[in-house]
Coordinates of C-alpha atoms in Angstrom, one line a residue:
Chain A
M1 CA -56.3 9.5 46.1
A2 CA -57.6 11.7 43.3
Q3 CA -57.1 10.9 39.7
I4 CA -56.0 13.9 37.7
S5 CA -55.5 14.4 34.0
L6 CA -53.6 17.5 33.0
T7 CA -51.1 19.1 30.7
V8 CA -47.7 19.9 32.1
N9 CA -45.2 21.8 29.9
G10 CA -47.1 20.6 26.9
R11 CA -47.1 16.9 27.9
H12 CA -50.2 15.0 28.8
V13 CA -50.0 13.6 32.3
E14 CA -52.4 11.2 34.1
K15 CA -51.6 10.4 37.7
D16 CA -53.2 9.4 41.0
V17 CA -52.3 11.9 43.6
P18 CA -52.9 11.9 47.4
D19 CA -55.9 14.2 48.2
D20 CA -53.7 16.4 50.4
Q21 CA -50.6 16.7 48.1
I22 CA -49.4 20.2 47.4
L23 CA -48.7 21.0 43.7
S24 CA -45.0 21.9 44.2
R25 CA -44.4 18.5 45.8
F26 CA -46.2 16.7 42.9
L27 CA -44.2 18.6 40.3
R28 CA -40.9 18.0 42.0
E29 CA -41.2 14.5 43.3
T30 CA -43.7 12.8 40.9
L31 CA -42.7 14.6 37.7
G32 CA -39.1 15.4 38.6
L33 CA -39.5 19.1 37.7
T34 CA -37.1 20.3 40.3
G35 CA -36.9 23.8 38.9
V36 CA -40.0 24.4 41.0
H37 CA -38.4 25.5 44.3
E38 CA -39.9 25.4 47.8
G39 CA -38.5 28.2 49.8
C40 CA -40.8 29.3 52.6
D41 CA -43.6 26.9 52.0
T42 CA -46.0 29.5 53.4
S43 CA -46.9 31.5 50.3
Q44 CA -44.5 34.3 51.0
C45 CA -41.4 33.8 48.9
G46 CA -42.6 33.0 45.4
A47 CA -39.8 30.5 44.6
C48 CA -42.5 28.0 43.7
V49 CA -44.3 30.1 41.1
V50 CA -45.7 28.2 38.1
H51 CA -48.4 29.1 35.6
I52 CA -51.8 27.4 35.7
G53 CA -53.9 28.3 32.6
G54 CA -51.4 31.0 31.8
R55 CA -51.6 32.7 35.2
A56 CA -48.8 32.8 37.8
V57 CA -49.7 31.1 41.0
K58 CA -47.8 29.7 44.0
S59 CA -47.6 26.0 43.7
C60 CA -46.9 25.5 47.4
T61 CA -50.4 26.9 48.0
T62 CA -52.3 24.8 45.4
L63 CA -53.5 21.2 45.8
A64 CA -52.5 18.9 43.0
A65 CA -55.9 17.2 43.2
T66 CA -57.5 20.5 42.1
L67 CA -55.7 20.5 38.8
D68 CA -57.7 18.0 36.8
Q69 CA -58.1 19.3 33.2
S70 CA -55.7 22.2 33.7
E71 CA -52.6 23.3 32.0
V72 CA -49.4 23.9 34.0
T73 CA -46.2 25.5 32.9
T74 CA -43.0 25.4 35.0
I75 CA -39.7 27.0 34.4
E76 CA -38.7 23.8 32.5
G77 CA -41.5 24.3 30.0
L78 CA -40.9 28.0 29.3
S79 CA -38.5 27.3 26.4
P80 CA -38.3 24.2 24.2
I81 CA -35.9 21.4 25.3
D82 CA -32.6 22.0 23.4
G83 CA -33.9 25.3 22.1
D84 CA -32.9 28.8 22.9
L85 CA -33.6 30.3 26.3
H86 CA -36.9 32.0 26.7
P87 CA -36.4 35.8 26.2
M88 CA -37.0 36.4 29.9
Q89 CA -34.4 33.7 30.9
A90 CA -31.9 35.3 28.4
A91 CA -32.5 38.7 29.9
F92 CA -31.8 37.4 33.4
Q93 CA -28.6 35.8 32.1
D94 CA -27.4 38.9 30.3
N95 CA -28.3 41.3 33.2
H96 CA -26.8 39.1 35.9
G97 CA -30.3 38.8 37.4
L98 CA -29.4 36.1 39.8
Q99 CA -26.9 35.4 42.5
C100 CA -27.4 32.1 44.2
G101 CA -30.2 31.3 41.8
F102 CA -32.7 29.8 44.3
C103 CA -35.4 32.4 43.7
T104 CA -34.8 32.6 40.0
P105 CA -37.3 30.1 38.6
G106 CA -40.1 31.8 40.5
M107 CA -38.8 35.3 39.6
I108 CA -38.8 34.4 35.9
M109 CA -42.3 32.8 36.0
S110 CA -43.6 35.9 37.9
A111 CA -41.8 38.2 35.4
V112 CA -43.5 36.5 32.5
G113 CA -46.8 37.0 34.3
I114 CA -46.0 40.7 34.9
V115 CA -45.3 41.2 31.2
E116 CA -48.6 39.5 30.3
R117 CA -50.6 41.7 32.6
S118 CA -48.9 44.8 31.4
R119 CA -49.7 43.8 27.8
E120 CA -53.4 43.1 28.7
S121 CA -53.8 46.4 30.6
G122 CA -51.8 48.4 28.1
V123 CA -49.9 50.0 30.9
A124 CA -46.1 50.1 30.2
L125 CA -43.8 48.7 32.8
T126 CA -41.4 50.9 34.7
A127 CA -38.9 50.1 37.4
E128 CA -41.4 51.2 40.0
T129 CA -44.3 49.0 38.7
V130 CA -42.0 46.0 38.4
R131 CA -40.9 46.5 42.0
D132 CA -44.5 46.7 43.0
E133 CA -45.5 43.6 41.1
L134 CA -42.6 41.7 42.5
D135 CA -44.3 41.9 45.9
G136 CA -44.7 38.2 46.1
N137 CA -41.1 37.1 45.2
I138 CA -38.3 37.3 47.7
C139 CA -34.6 37.2 46.8
R140 CA -32.6 36.5 50.0
C141 CA -29.4 37.6 48.2
T142 CA -31.2 40.9 47.8
G143 CA -30.3 41.1 44.2
Y144 CA -33.3 43.1 43.3
Q145 CA -31.6 45.8 41.3
N146 CA -30.5 43.4 38.6
I147 CA -33.7 41.4 38.8
V148 CA -35.7 44.6 38.0
Q149 CA -33.3 45.4 35.2
S150 CA -33.6 41.9 33.8
I151 CA -37.4 42.1 33.8
L152 CA -37.5 45.4 32.1
D153 CA -35.0 44.1 29.5
G154 CA -37.0 40.8 29.1
A155 CA -40.2 42.8 28.7
G156 CA -38.7 44.7 25.8
R157 CA -37.5 41.5 24.2
L158 CA -40.9 39.9 24.6
T159 CA -42.6 42.9 23.0
Q160 CA -40.3 42.4 20.0
T161 CA -41.0 38.7 19.7
G162 CA -44.7 39.3 20.5
G163 CA -45.5 36.6 23.0
A164 CA -44.6 35.9 26.6
E165 CA -45.8 32.3 26.7
K166 CA -44.4 30.3 23.9
Chain B
M1 CA -50.0 17.4 54.1
S2 CA -52.3 16.6 57.0
G3 CA -54.5 13.7 55.8
F4 CA -57.6 15.4 54.7
S5 CA -59.9 14.1 51.9
Y6 CA -60.6 16.3 48.9
H7 CA -64.0 16.6 47.3
S8 CA -65.0 18.6 44.2
P9 CA -68.8 18.6 44.1
E10 CA -70.6 20.1 41.1
T11 CA -73.8 21.4 42.8
T12 CA -74.3 23.6 45.8
K13 CA -76.6 21.0 47.2
A14 CA -74.0 18.3 47.0
A15 CA -71.4 20.7 48.6
A16 CA -73.8 21.5 51.5
Q17 CA -74.5 17.8 51.9
L18 CA -70.8 17.0 52.2
L19 CA -70.3 19.8 54.6
S20 CA -73.0 18.6 56.9
E21 CA -71.9 14.9 56.7
K22 CA -68.2 15.2 57.3
S23 CA -67.0 15.5 60.8
D24 CA -64.8 18.5 60.2
G25 CA -65.4 19.6 56.7
C26 CA -64.0 22.9 55.4
I27 CA -64.8 24.9 52.3
L28 CA -61.9 25.4 49.8
A29 CA -62.6 28.5 47.8
G30 CA -59.1 29.8 46.9
G31 CA -57.0 28.2 49.7
H32 CA -54.7 31.1 50.3
S33 CA -55.6 31.4 53.9
L34 CA -56.8 27.8 54.5
L35 CA -53.8 25.9 53.1
P36 CA -51.2 27.9 54.9
A37 CA -53.3 27.5 58.1
I38 CA -53.3 23.8 57.6
K39 CA -49.6 23.7 57.0
L40 CA -49.0 25.6 60.2
G41 CA -51.2 23.3 62.2
L42 CA -53.7 26.0 62.9
N43 CA -56.5 24.1 61.2
A44 CA -56.9 20.4 60.7
P45 CA -60.0 19.7 58.7
S46 CA -61.1 16.1 57.9
D47 CA -62.3 17.1 54.5
L48 CA -61.9 19.9 52.0
I49 CA -64.9 20.7 49.9
D50 CA -63.8 22.6 46.8
I51 CA -66.6 25.0 45.7
R52 CA -64.9 26.2 42.5
K53 CA -66.9 23.9 40.3
L54 CA -70.3 25.3 41.5
G55 CA -70.4 28.0 38.9
L56 CA -70.1 30.7 41.6
S57 CA -67.5 32.8 39.8
G58 CA -68.4 36.0 37.9
I59 CA -69.5 39.6 38.1
T60 CA -73.0 40.7 37.0
E61 CA -75.1 43.8 37.3
D62 CA -78.2 43.5 39.4
G63 CA -80.6 46.4 39.1
G64 CA -77.7 48.8 38.8
D65 CA -75.9 47.1 41.7
I66 CA -72.9 44.8 41.5
L67 CA -73.2 41.1 42.2
I68 CA -69.9 39.3 42.7
G69 CA -69.8 35.5 42.8
A70 CA -68.2 33.9 45.8
T71 CA -65.3 32.2 43.9
T72 CA -64.5 35.3 41.8
L73 CA -60.7 35.9 42.0
H74 CA -59.3 39.1 43.4
R75 CA -57.6 39.7 40.0
D76 CA -60.9 39.4 38.2
V77 CA -62.6 41.9 40.5
A78 CA -59.6 44.3 40.1
E79 CA -59.7 44.1 36.3
N80 CA -63.5 44.0 35.7
A81 CA -64.7 46.9 33.7
R82 CA -68.1 47.1 35.4
V83 CA -66.5 47.2 38.9
K84 CA -64.0 49.7 37.8
D85 CA -66.8 51.9 36.4
R86 CA -69.3 51.6 39.2
I87 CA -67.2 51.0 42.4
P88 CA -63.6 51.9 41.5
A89 CA -62.6 51.8 45.1
L90 CA -63.5 48.1 45.2
A91 CA -61.5 47.3 42.1
V92 CA -58.5 49.2 43.6
L93 CA -58.9 47.3 46.9
A94 CA -59.0 43.9 45.1
G95 CA -56.0 44.8 43.1
S96 CA -54.0 45.6 46.3
I97 CA -54.6 42.3 48.1
G98 CA -51.5 40.3 48.8
D99 CA -49.4 39.9 45.6
P100 CA -50.2 39.1 42.0
M101 CA -50.0 35.3 42.6
V102 CA -52.4 35.6 45.6
R103 CA -54.8 37.7 43.5
N104 CA -54.7 34.9 40.8
A105 CA -56.0 32.4 43.3
G106 CA -57.7 34.1 46.3
T107 CA -61.5 34.6 46.2
I108 CA -63.9 37.2 47.7
G109 CA -66.0 34.5 49.4
G110 CA -62.9 32.9 50.9
S111 CA -61.7 36.2 52.2
I112 CA -64.9 37.3 53.9
A113 CA -65.8 33.8 55.3
N114 CA -62.3 33.7 56.9
N115 CA -62.7 37.2 58.3
D116 CA -59.1 37.7 59.1
P117 CA -58.8 40.9 61.2
A118 CA -56.3 42.4 58.7
A119 CA -58.0 41.3 55.5
D120 CA -59.0 44.0 53.0
Y121 CA -62.4 42.7 51.7
P122 CA -64.3 42.9 55.0
A123 CA -63.7 46.6 55.1
A124 CA -65.2 47.1 51.7
V125 CA -68.2 44.8 52.4
L126 CA -68.9 46.6 55.7
A127 CA -68.4 50.2 54.4
L128 CA -70.4 49.6 51.2
D129 CA -73.3 48.1 53.2
A130 CA -73.1 44.9 51.1
T131 CA -75.3 41.9 51.5
I132 CA -73.9 38.4 51.6
I133 CA -76.1 35.9 49.8
T134 CA -75.7 32.3 51.0
D135 CA -77.4 29.0 50.0
R136 CA -80.2 29.7 52.5
R137 CA -80.5 33.4 53.3
Q138 CA -79.2 37.0 52.9
I139 CA -77.0 38.5 55.6
R140 CA -76.4 42.2 55.9
A141 CA -72.7 43.1 56.3
D142 CA -73.6 44.7 59.7
D143 CA -74.8 41.3 60.9
F144 CA -72.1 39.2 59.2
F145 CA -68.7 40.0 60.8
L146 CA -68.9 38.8 64.4
G147 CA -65.4 38.8 65.6
L148 CA -61.9 37.5 65.1
F149 CA -62.2 34.9 62.3
E150 CA -65.9 34.7 63.2
T151 CA -68.9 35.3 61.0
A152 CA -72.6 34.7 61.1
L153 CA -72.2 31.7 58.8
E154 CA -73.5 28.3 60.0
E155 CA -71.0 25.4 59.8
D156 CA -72.5 24.1 56.6
E157 CA -73.6 27.4 55.0
I158 CA -72.1 28.4 51.7
I159 CA -71.7 31.9 50.4
L160 CA -73.0 32.2 46.8
S161 CA -72.3 35.9 46.1
V162 CA -71.9 39.3 47.5
H163 CA -74.3 42.1 46.5
F164 CA -72.8 45.6 46.5
P165 CA -75.0 48.6 46.2
V166 CA -73.3 51.3 44.1
P167 CA -72.1 54.1 46.5
V168 CA -72.2 57.8 45.8
R169 CA -68.5 57.9 46.6
A170 CA -66.0 55.5 48.1
V171 CA -62.3 55.3 48.7
Y172 CA -60.0 52.8 50.5
R173 CA -56.6 53.7 52.0
K174 CA -54.2 51.4 53.7
I175 CA -50.7 50.9 54.9
K176 CA -49.4 47.5 54.1
Q177 CA -47.5 45.4 56.5
P178 CA -44.5 44.8 54.3
A179 CA -43.8 41.2 55.2
S180 CA -47.2 39.7 55.2
R181 CA -48.7 42.2 52.7
F182 CA -51.9 42.2 54.8
A183 CA -53.2 45.6 55.8
L184 CA -51.3 46.9 58.8
T185 CA -54.3 49.1 59.0
G186 CA -56.9 50.0 56.3
V187 CA -59.8 52.4 56.2
F188 CA -62.7 52.3 53.7
V189 CA -64.8 55.4 53.6
A190 CA -68.1 55.4 51.6
E191 CA -71.2 57.4 51.1
T192 CA -74.0 55.0 50.2
S193 CA -77.8 55.5 50.3
G194 CA -77.2 59.0 51.6
K195 CA -75.2 57.9 54.7
A196 CA -71.5 57.9 55.4
R197 CA -70.0 54.5 56.4
V198 CA -66.5 54.1 57.6
A199 CA -65.0 50.6 58.1
V200 CA -61.6 49.9 59.7
T201 CA -59.6 46.7 59.2
G202 CA -56.2 45.7 60.6
A203 CA -56.9 47.5 63.9
G204 CA -59.7 46.0 65.9
Q205 CA -59.1 43.1 68.2
N206 CA -62.4 41.7 67.1
G207 CA -61.8 42.3 63.4
V208 CA -63.3 44.8 61.1
F209 CA -65.5 47.5 62.7
R210 CA -67.3 50.8 61.9
F211 CA -66.0 54.1 63.1
S212 CA -69.4 55.4 64.0
Q213 CA -68.3 58.8 65.5
L214 CA -66.6 59.7 62.2
E215 CA -69.7 58.5 60.3
A216 CA -71.9 60.9 62.2
E217 CA -69.5 63.8 61.6
L218 CA -69.3 63.0 57.9
D219 CA -73.1 63.0 57.8
R220 CA -73.0 66.5 59.1
R221 CA -70.2 67.7 56.9
W222 CA -68.1 65.8 54.3
H223 CA -64.7 67.2 54.9
P224 CA -61.3 65.8 55.8
S225 CA -61.0 68.1 58.8
V226 CA -63.8 66.4 60.7
V227 CA -61.4 63.5 61.3
E228 CA -59.5 65.7 63.8
G229 CA -62.3 65.8 66.3
C230 CA -62.9 62.0 66.2
S231 CA -61.3 59.3 68.2
L232 CA -61.8 55.6 68.8
G233 CA -61.7 56.4 72.5
D234 CA -60.7 53.5 74.8
M235 CA -61.5 50.8 72.2
S236 CA -58.8 48.2 72.5
L237 CA -56.8 47.8 69.3
I238 CA -54.4 45.2 67.9
A239 CA -50.9 45.6 69.2
D240 CA -48.0 43.6 67.8
I241 CA -44.3 43.9 66.9
H242 CA -45.3 45.8 63.8
A243 CA -47.4 48.5 65.4
D244 CA -48.7 49.2 68.9
A245 CA -52.2 50.2 69.7
E246 CA -51.5 53.9 69.9
Y247 CA -49.8 53.8 66.5
R248 CA -52.7 52.0 64.9
A249 CA -55.2 54.4 66.5
N250 CA -53.3 57.3 64.9
L251 CA -53.1 55.4 61.5
V252 CA -56.9 55.0 61.5
N253 CA -57.3 58.8 61.6
V254 CA -54.5 59.4 59.1
L255 CA -55.9 56.9 56.7
A256 CA -59.5 58.1 57.2
K257 CA -58.4 61.6 56.4
R258 CA -56.5 60.5 53.3
A259 CA -59.5 58.5 52.2
I260 CA -61.9 61.5 52.6
Q261 CA -59.4 63.7 50.8
G262 CA -59.0 61.2 48.0
V263 CA -62.7 60.5 47.6
Q264 CA -63.0 62.3 44.3
R265 CA -59.7 61.2 42.9
D266 CA -59.2 57.5 42.9
S267 CA -55.6 56.5 43.1
S268 CA -53.6 53.7 44.7
P269 CA -54.8 52.6 48.1
T270 CA -51.3 52.4 49.6

């Protein structure tokens, strides 16, 4: 067992975790954050994407034991409880950016990362760059058209509000 | 997952000690090849020794050359101003590995130590005539990549950094395998220390290799048309459901030509 002390969605968490436990399992089963989805479990589909230290990563390919002193944000932590949806979540809702919804948490966490990187690099997002950046997220309903539209809309909303990560 | 123990040593010495003590210890640098391999049952280490607390991450200039720490993330290489300025092809290559999430976790040391036959970094390391610096010696790229997932590294040897001489010119071109996002085939063309070097990934059955006939032609005349007279001959290439050997052999020439054409204009590698 490894003892880890970290921040998850703004909350301090201290837990003993098995050395070989994958982060997605820890978030879902120990912390009950079931918005973290496990699709392929082989780093392909991106349903499990969370942010560690503000960067999008695949939680199915990260060991929980490695996260001592880190800061994790899942889809549950993107907007405040009982508060408004995060602008990217609202954009997905308004643009019908989901069908079955299984890939959506990962899509939204990746989308926020895409907007952050675009802001840092100063390169504006286009439908083409969004599609390219979505390389690591798979939608089995194949609803990419509306997902790309949602991300472009969400990027616009985030530029207005001035921050991707609240 | 498979019952391994996790260690996070804080010195290189302690990490090397753990590696030599444990029955089947494995270095964890980014985990984006290792953890999927463990899940698939392709690897079953007794212990994982995480080297990310050894201070091996970062990019510095060394007498004009570029020194990249073993645990430097792909994203950090891709976005580094120094790399973009001195070896833009390397920054472009790093920014084309896998997907954004993979680039936020995968490391250069992990990639080259794993030596996947379709990985991108081995092509850059070999074509740029880089030197791999470990906790006990320096290994030239030509002596480092030995075969499929095989390198010159000892069981308990740790890569500390990779030293890249700045080339006169360099370009990487690849076709991505759309499902795995590994290179279906990739060609890195460089002129460094007055010599042409061409490294091919995603094609050789023994992993990355140099296309020596093309190098010799380029040394005589640096022009895309020299590719036409070059061939890999009867070298046996990877054949799978995505591309047979003949197709890959053709891709090598196509990509080599594109790389030589693009050598002055650095655009996307795909």
